[in-house]
Coordinates of C-alpha atoms and ligand atoms in Angstrom, one line a residue:
M1 CA 0.0 0.0 0.0
S2 CA 1.4 3.3 -0.9
T3 CA 1.9 5.9 1.8
L4 CA 0.8 9.5 1.7
Y5 CA 4.4 10.5 1.0
D6 CA 4.3 8.3 -2.1
K7 CA 0.9 9.5 -3.2
L8 CA 2.1 13.1 -3.0
G9 CA 5.1 12.4 -5.2
G10 CA 7.9 11.7 -2.8
Q11 CA 10.9 13.9 -1.9
L12 CA 10.8 16.1 -5.0
A13 CA 7.1 16.9 -4.6
L14 CA 7.7 17.9 -0.9
E15 CA 10.6 20.1 -1.9
Q16 CA 8.4 21.9 -4.5
I17 CA 5.5 22.2 -2.0
V18 CA 7.8 23.7 0.7
D19 CA 9.4 26.1 -1.8
E20 CA 5.9 27.3 -2.9
L21 CA 4.9 27.6 0.8
H22 CA 8.0 29.7 1.6
K23 CA 7.2 32.1 -1.3
R24 CA 3.8 32.6 0.1
I25 CA 5.1 33.2 3.7
A26 CA 7.7 35.7 2.4
T27 CA 5.0 37.9 1.0
D28 CA 2.5 37.6 3.8
S29 CA 3.0 40.4 6.3
T30 CA 1.0 38.6 9.0
L31 CA 3.7 35.8 8.9
N32 CA 7.0 36.9 7.5
H33 CA 8.2 38.8 10.6
F34 CA 8.3 35.5 12.5
F35 CA 11.0 34.3 10.1
A36 CA 13.1 37.5 10.1
G37 CA 16.0 35.8 11.9
T38 CA 15.6 32.4 10.3
D39 CA 18.0 30.7 7.8
M40 CA 15.3 29.8 5.3
A41 CA 17.6 27.3 3.4
K42 CA 18.0 25.4 6.6
Q43 CA 14.4 25.8 7.5
R44 CA 13.4 24.4 4.0
N45 CA 15.4 21.2 4.6
H46 CA 14.1 20.8 8.1
L47 CA 10.5 21.2 7.0
V48 CA 10.9 18.8 4.0
A49 CA 12.4 16.2 6.4
F50 CA 9.7 16.8 8.9
L51 CA 6.8 16.5 6.4
S52 CA 8.4 13.4 5.0
Q53 CA 8.3 11.8 8.4
I54 CA 4.6 12.7 9.2
F55 CA 3.5 11.6 5.7
E56 CA 5.1 8.1 6.3
G57 CA 8.1 8.7 4.1
P58 CA 11.7 8.3 5.1
K59 CA 12.4 9.2 8.8
Q60 CA 15.0 11.9 8.2
Y61 CA 13.9 14.7 10.6
A62 CA 16.6 15.4 13.3
G63 CA 15.4 18.9 14.3
R64 CA 13.8 20.0 17.6
P65 CA 10.3 18.9 18.6
M66 CA 7.4 21.2 17.5
D67 CA 6.7 22.6 21.0
K68 CA 10.3 23.6 21.6
T69 CA 10.8 25.0 18.1
H70 CA 7.8 27.3 18.3
A71 CA 8.0 28.2 22.0
G72 CA 8.2 31.9 22.8
M73 CA 6.8 33.1 19.4
N74 CA 3.3 33.7 21.0
L75 CA 1.7 31.9 18.0
Q76 CA -2.1 32.1 17.8
Q77 CA -4.7 30.2 16.0
Q78 CA -4.8 32.7 13.1
H79 CA -1.0 32.2 12.4
F80 CA -1.5 28.4 12.3
D81 CA -4.5 28.8 10.0
A82 CA -2.6 31.1 7.7
I83 CA 0.3 28.7 7.3
A84 CA -2.2 25.8 6.8
K85 CA -4.0 27.8 4.1
H86 CA -0.7 28.6 2.3
L87 CA 0.3 24.9 2.6
S88 CA -3.0 23.8 1.1
E89 CA -2.6 26.3 -1.8
A90 CA 1.0 25.3 -2.4
M91 CA -0.2 21.7 -2.7
A92 CA -2.9 22.7 -5.2
V93 CA -0.3 24.6 -7.3
R94 CA 1.8 21.5 -7.4
G95 CA -1.3 19.5 -8.6
E96 CA -2.0 17.4 -5.6
S97 CA -5.5 16.0 -5.4
S98 CA -7.9 17.5 -2.9
E99 CA -8.1 14.1 -1.1
D100 CA -4.3 13.9 -0.6
T101 CA -4.2 17.6 0.4
S102 CA -6.8 17.2 3.0
A103 CA -5.1 14.0 4.3
A104 CA -1.9 16.0 4.6
L105 CA -3.6 19.0 6.3
D106 CA -5.3 16.5 8.8
R107 CA -1.8 15.3 9.9
V108 CA -0.4 18.8 10.2
S109 CA -3.5 19.9 12.2
K110 CA -2.8 17.2 14.8
L111 CA 0.3 19.1 15.7
K112 CA -1.5 22.4 16.3
G113 CA -1.5 22.1 20.1
A114 CA 2.2 21.5 20.2
I115 CA 3.0 24.3 17.7
L116 CA 0.8 26.9 19.4
N117 CA 2.1 25.7 22.8
K118 CA -1.5 25.5 24.0
Ligands
HEM1 C1 1.4 24.7 10.4 C2 2.3 23.8 10.8 C3 3.7 24.0 11.1 C4 4.7 23.0 10.9 C5 4.5 21.6 10.4 C6 6.0 23.6 11.3 C7 7.2 23.0 11.2 C8 8.4 23.6 11.5 C9 9.7 22.9 11.5 C10 9.9 21.4 11.1 C11 10.6 23.8 11.8 C12 12.2 23.5 11.9 C13 12.6 23.1 13.3 C14 14.1 23.1 13.5 O1 14.8 23.8 12.8 O2 14.6 22.4 14.4 C15 10.0 25.0 12.1 C16 10.6 26.2 12.4 C17 10.0 27.4 12.5 N1 8.6 27.6 12.5 FE1 7.2 26.3 12.1 N2 5.8 24.9 11.7 C18 4.4 25.2 11.6 C19 3.8 26.4 11.9 C20 4.4 27.5 12.2 C21 3.7 28.8 12.3 C22 2.2 29.0 12.3 C23 4.7 29.8 12.5 C24 4.6 31.2 12.6 C25 3.8 32.0 12.0 C26 6.0 29.1 12.4 C27 7.2 29.7 12.6 C28 8.4 29.0 12.6 C29 9.7 29.7 12.7 C30 9.9 31.2 12.8 C31 10.7 28.7 12.7 C32 12.2 28.9 12.7 C33 12.7 28.9 14.1 C34 14.2 29.3 14.1 O3 14.6 30.0 13.2 O4 14.9 28.7 15.0 N3 5.8 27.7 12.2 N4 8.6 24.9 11.9

């Protein structure tokens, strides 16, 4: 049975999705200030590795857990929703099906409590 990672198109697809997501974050003034001090090349690789893991692809994420990573940013529901919306649009641009996109968003949404530290 193929995993969500396979259905989405594997590593290359995740890289394209994350690049598209980062373009959208960069031009969103409600979000881009959070990333002002972030090395986006490093962030890209960490996010690709992280998504690979939660979509049942290769386990290659060696970064910090989601609560520690996002602690102290005072993130709110609206920030999470904005990233989730950009992610969903990035997946549509890459041509993912609405079924696979909503499966991916479900998995990301399970992490909301940890990311918002709430
Ligand atoms: C929606 C689901 C989200 C996921 C799956 C996610 C995932 C990640 C991952 C994997 C990292 C890298 C951790 C590391 O380098 O060790 C990271 C870092 C980061 N995230 Fe998120 N994140 C999410 C939401 C958000 C939101 C809503 C914001 C703010 C609007 C945000 C802001 C950041 C920032 C600023 C960093 C970099 C921290 C640094 O430079 O040290 N994230 N995130």
